[in-house]
Amino acid sequence: MTVLVTGGAGFLGSHLCERLLNEGHEVLCVDNFFTGSKRNIAHLLSNPDFELLRHDVTFPLSLEVDQIYNLACPASPVHYQNDPVQTFKTNVHGAINVLDLAKRLNAKIFQASTSEVYGDPEIHPQPESYWGKVNSIGVRSCYDEGKRSAETLFFDYHRQYKLDIKVARIFNTYGPRMHPNDGRVVSNFIVQALQGIDITIYGEGYQTRSFCYVDDLIDGFISLMSSPDNVTGPMNLGNPGEFTIRELAERVISLTGSNSKLIFKPLPQDDPKQRQPDISYAKCTLGWEPQIDLDTGLLKTIEYFDHLFASK
């Protein structure tokens, strides 16, 4: 098939493009390079089945493809809060444009949604049936409410136009090709540890997160996209292993052999206190669950950043 991946030069998008090529598909990667990087897909450019198009999904697309994965949107608070209006436009206008394309082509379409739709949850772990607790006017709402609005659009197109949709709610994912300055906790801690500077923890470090290695997540994407038509999601994809931020920092220091110390700063507005996926639906429906433990994934990610810094 010919598969369109919007946001294909980003962290997740580049891994997805690589996997789809390995499975024998032709891949059209669309990215405006706001947070994506040509470095992430440089090794794919010589592949005759790979094509790169510089384009912003807030403008309509006129293409011929069989499937669409919509991953276009900055995913870290540092980047999506840098231009919140554009972030919301990317979520909403971008969704409308890819959905209109899928409708014209009668193509199956996948939406990369997020655990941020649950906000600062009152239910733990979070099942797909939970509607969430989100501040609609806060500094994170451009992303949180943008993704919630995109989900609304996907299900309305599904109900009204019978579009074949797949919606995944992604929990914290990490691995090679993360942006070193994206402000996300795993990349922050690894970069600080490798540079020997103090590791910054917001709050007291007792808030929890669940960390999924990128290869496991891409397996989930492919499995969900290949599932029967009546499996639309939304479906949680993430690793249910739960760790405090302080535990993560201590593991990174140990694995890097760093002398970095922990320093503490005030907790940002609307930062969730707990985040853990209930993946019962994915396990039952897809037979999917993560295989890579945190230490193994962290070592692969540390190696990537170590090589990145050495090459510079």
mmCIF file of N, CA and C in Angstrom, residues 19-63:
data_model
loop_
_atom_site.group_PDB
_atom_site.id
_atom_site.type_symbol
_atom_site.label_atom_id
_atom_site.label_comp_id
_atom_site.label_asym_id
_atom_site.label_seq_id
_atom_site.Cartn_x
_atom_site.Cartn_y
_atom_site.Cartn_z
ATOM 1 N N ARG A 19 9.229 1.456 10.027
ATOM 2 C CA ARG A 19 8.546 0.170 10.173
ATOM 3 C C ARG A 19 7.693 -0.146 8.945
ATOM 4 N N LEU A 20 6.974 0.849 8.443
ATOM 5 C CA LEU A 20 6.114 0.632 7.282
ATOM 6 C C LEU A 20 6.933 0.271 6.045
ATOM 7 N N LEU A 21 8.077 0.917 5.874
ATOM 8 C CA LEU A 21 8.960 0.575 4.755
ATOM 9 C C LEU A 21 9.468 -0.861 4.890
ATOM 10 N N ASN A 22 9.827 -1.242 6.106
ATOM 11 C CA ASN A 22 10.321 -2.606 6.339
ATOM 12 C C ASN A 22 9.249 -3.649 6.051
ATOM 13 N N GLU A 23 7.973 -3.232 6.153
ATOM 14 C CA GLU A 23 6.878 -4.155 5.870
ATOM 15 C C GLU A 23 6.475 -4.143 4.401
ATOM 16 N N GLY A 24 7.209 -3.384 3.568
ATOM 17 C CA GLY A 24 6.995 -3.433 2.127
ATOM 18 C C GLY A 24 6.066 -2.381 1.562
ATOM 19 N N HIS A 25 5.674 -1.387 2.368
ATOM 20 C CA HIS A 25 4.780 -0.347 1.878
ATOM 21 C C HIS A 25 5.564 0.812 1.260
ATOM 22 N N GLU A 26 4.884 1.581 0.426
ATOM 23 C CA GLU A 26 5.411 2.878 0.001
ATOM 24 C C GLU A 26 4.954 3.911 1.022
ATOM 25 N N VAL A 27 5.855 4.801 1.412
ATOM 26 C CA VAL A 27 5.558 5.749 2.482
ATOM 27 C C VAL A 27 5.730 7.177 1.984
ATOM 28 N N LEU A 28 4.688 7.980 2.194
ATOM 29 C CA LEU A 28 4.754 9.408 1.919
ATOM 30 C C LEU A 28 4.794 10.124 3.261
ATOM 31 N N CYS A 29 5.922 10.727 3.574
ATOM 32 C CA CYS A 29 6.135 11.426 4.840
ATOM 33 C C CYS A 29 5.853 12.912 4.637
ATOM 34 N N VAL A 30 4.919 13.452 5.420
ATOM 35 C CA VAL A 30 4.579 14.877 5.362
ATOM 36 C C VAL A 30 4.968 15.523 6.685
ATOM 37 N N ASP A 31 5.705 16.626 6.626
ATOM 38 C CA ASP A 31 6.127 17.312 7.851
ATOM 39 C C ASP A 31 6.447 18.763 7.522
ATOM 40 N N ASN A 32 6.159 19.665 8.464
ATOM 41 C CA ASN A 32 6.544 21.069 8.251
ATOM 42 C C ASN A 32 7.824 21.423 9.004
ATOM 43 N N PHE A 33 8.397 20.440 9.702
ATOM 44 C CA PHE A 33 9.661 20.577 10.421
ATOM 45 C C PHE A 33 9.628 21.625 11.533
ATOM 46 N N PHE A 34 8.461 21.814 12.138
ATOM 47 C CA PHE A 34 8.386 22.689 13.316
ATOM 48 C C PHE A 34 9.109 22.017 14.479
ATOM 49 N N THR A 35 8.839 20.739 14.702
ATOM 50 C CA THR A 35 9.594 19.978 15.699
ATOM 51 C C THR A 35 10.252 18.744 15.092
ATOM 52 N N GLY A 36 9.807 18.316 13.928
ATOM 53 C CA GLY A 36 10.448 17.191 13.246
ATOM 54 C C GLY A 36 11.815 17.585 12.726
ATOM 55 N N SER A 37 12.609 16.589 12.349
ATOM 56 C CA SER A 37 13.975 16.852 11.902
ATOM 57 C C SER A 37 14.320 15.961 10.714
ATOM 58 N N LYS A 38 14.987 16.536 9.734
ATOM 59 C CA LYS A 38 15.445 15.734 8.596
ATOM 60 C C LYS A 38 16.454 14.676 9.034
ATOM 61 N N ARG A 39 17.143 14.951 10.143
ATOM 62 C CA ARG A 39 18.091 13.966 10.662
ATOM 63 C C ARG A 39 17.380 12.651 11.001
ATOM 64 N N ASN A 40 16.129 12.734 11.469
ATOM 65 C CA ASN A 40 15.388 11.535 11.866
ATOM 66 C C ASN A 40 15.080 10.608 10.694
ATOM 67 N N ILE A 41 15.002 11.175 9.491
ATOM 68 C CA ILE A 41 14.619 10.368 8.318
ATOM 69 C C ILE A 41 15.714 10.342 7.256
ATOM 70 N N ALA A 42 16.905 10.869 7.593
ATOM 71 C CA ALA A 42 17.994 10.943 6.611
ATOM 72 C C ALA A 42 18.333 9.571 6.040
ATOM 73 N N HIS A 43 18.259 8.537 6.885
ATOM 74 C CA HIS A 43 18.611 7.182 6.446
ATOM 75 C C HIS A 43 17.534 6.563 5.562
ATOM 76 N N LEU A 44 16.387 7.223 5.435
ATOM 77 C CA LEU A 44 15.302 6.708 4.603
ATOM 78 C C LEU A 44 15.244 7.367 3.225
ATOM 79 N N LEU A 45 15.928 8.485 3.057
ATOM 80 C CA LEU A 45 15.780 9.284 1.835
ATOM 81 C C LEU A 45 16.238 8.554 0.576
ATOM 82 N N SER A 46 17.164 7.633 0.710
ATOM 83 C CA SER A 46 17.656 6.893 -0.467
ATOM 84 C C SER A 46 16.759 5.721 -0.842
ATOM 85 N N ASN A 47 15.764 5.435 0.003
ATOM 86 C CA ASN A 47 14.851 4.327 -0.284
ATOM 87 C C ASN A 47 13.854 4.757 -1.356
ATOM 88 N N PRO A 48 13.768 4.046 -2.480
ATOM 89 C CA PRO A 48 12.866 4.466 -3.565
ATOM 90 C C PRO A 48 11.388 4.428 -3.180
ATOM 91 N N ASP A 49 11.061 3.730 -2.103
ATOM 92 C CA ASP A 49 9.660 3.659 -1.659
ATOM 93 C C ASP A 49 9.307 4.752 -0.653
ATOM 94 N N PHE A 50 10.257 5.638 -0.389
ATOM 95 C CA PHE A 50 10.029 6.713 0.586
ATOM 96 C C PHE A 50 10.028 8.064 -0.125
ATOM 97 N N GLU A 51 9.047 8.880 0.204
ATOM 98 C CA GLU A 51 8.965 10.218 -0.376
ATOM 99 C C GLU A 51 8.688 11.226 0.740
ATOM 100 N N LEU A 52 9.367 12.365 0.675
ATOM 101 C CA LEU A 52 9.222 13.409 1.685
ATOM 102 C C LEU A 52 8.565 14.638 1.070
ATOM 103 N N LEU A 53 7.527 15.144 1.736
ATOM 104 C CA LEU A 53 6.839 16.347 1.293
ATOM 105 C C LEU A 53 6.789 17.340 2.444
ATOM 106 N N ARG A 54 7.353 18.523 2.228
ATOM 107 C CA ARG A 54 7.277 19.570 3.248
ATOM 108 C C ARG A 54 5.910 20.257 3.124
ATOM 109 N N HIS A 55 5.104 20.139 4.163
ATOM 110 C CA HIS A 55 3.737 20.657 4.109
ATOM 111 C C HIS A 55 3.202 20.801 5.525
ATOM 112 N N ASP A 56 2.367 21.819 5.724
ATOM 113 C CA ASP A 56 1.697 22.057 6.996
ATOM 114 C C ASP A 56 0.273 21.535 6.887
ATOM 115 N N VAL A 57 -0.119 20.630 7.800
ATOM 116 C CA VAL A 57 -1.430 19.986 7.679
ATOM 117 C C VAL A 57 -2.592 20.942 7.952
ATOM 118 N N THR A 58 -2.307 22.158 8.416
ATOM 119 C CA THR A 58 -3.408 23.120 8.570
ATOM 120 C C THR A 58 -3.905 23.604 7.213
ATOM 121 N N PHE A 59 -3.186 23.225 6.151
ATOM 122 C CA PHE A 59 -3.627 23.484 4.778
ATOM 123 C C PHE A 59 -4.014 22.151 4.137
ATOM 124 N N PRO A 60 -5.023 22.153 3.256
ATOM 125 C CA PRO A 60 -5.512 20.888 2.676
ATOM 126 C C PRO A 60 -4.436 20.137 1.900
ATOM 127 N N LEU A 61 -4.600 18.820 1.818
ATOM 128 C CA LEU A 61 -3.695 17.956 1.079
ATOM 129 C C LEU A 61 -4.434 17.349 -0.101
ATOM 130 N N SER A 62 -3.752 17.263 -1.250
ATOM 131 C CA SER A 62 -4.320 16.612 -2.423
ATOM 132 C C SER A 62 -3.365 15.509 -2.845
ATOM 133 N N LEU A 63 -3.611 14.295 -2.345
ATOM 134 C CA LEU A 63 -2.710 13.176 -2.550
ATOM 135 C C LEU A 63 -3.518 11.925 -2.861
#
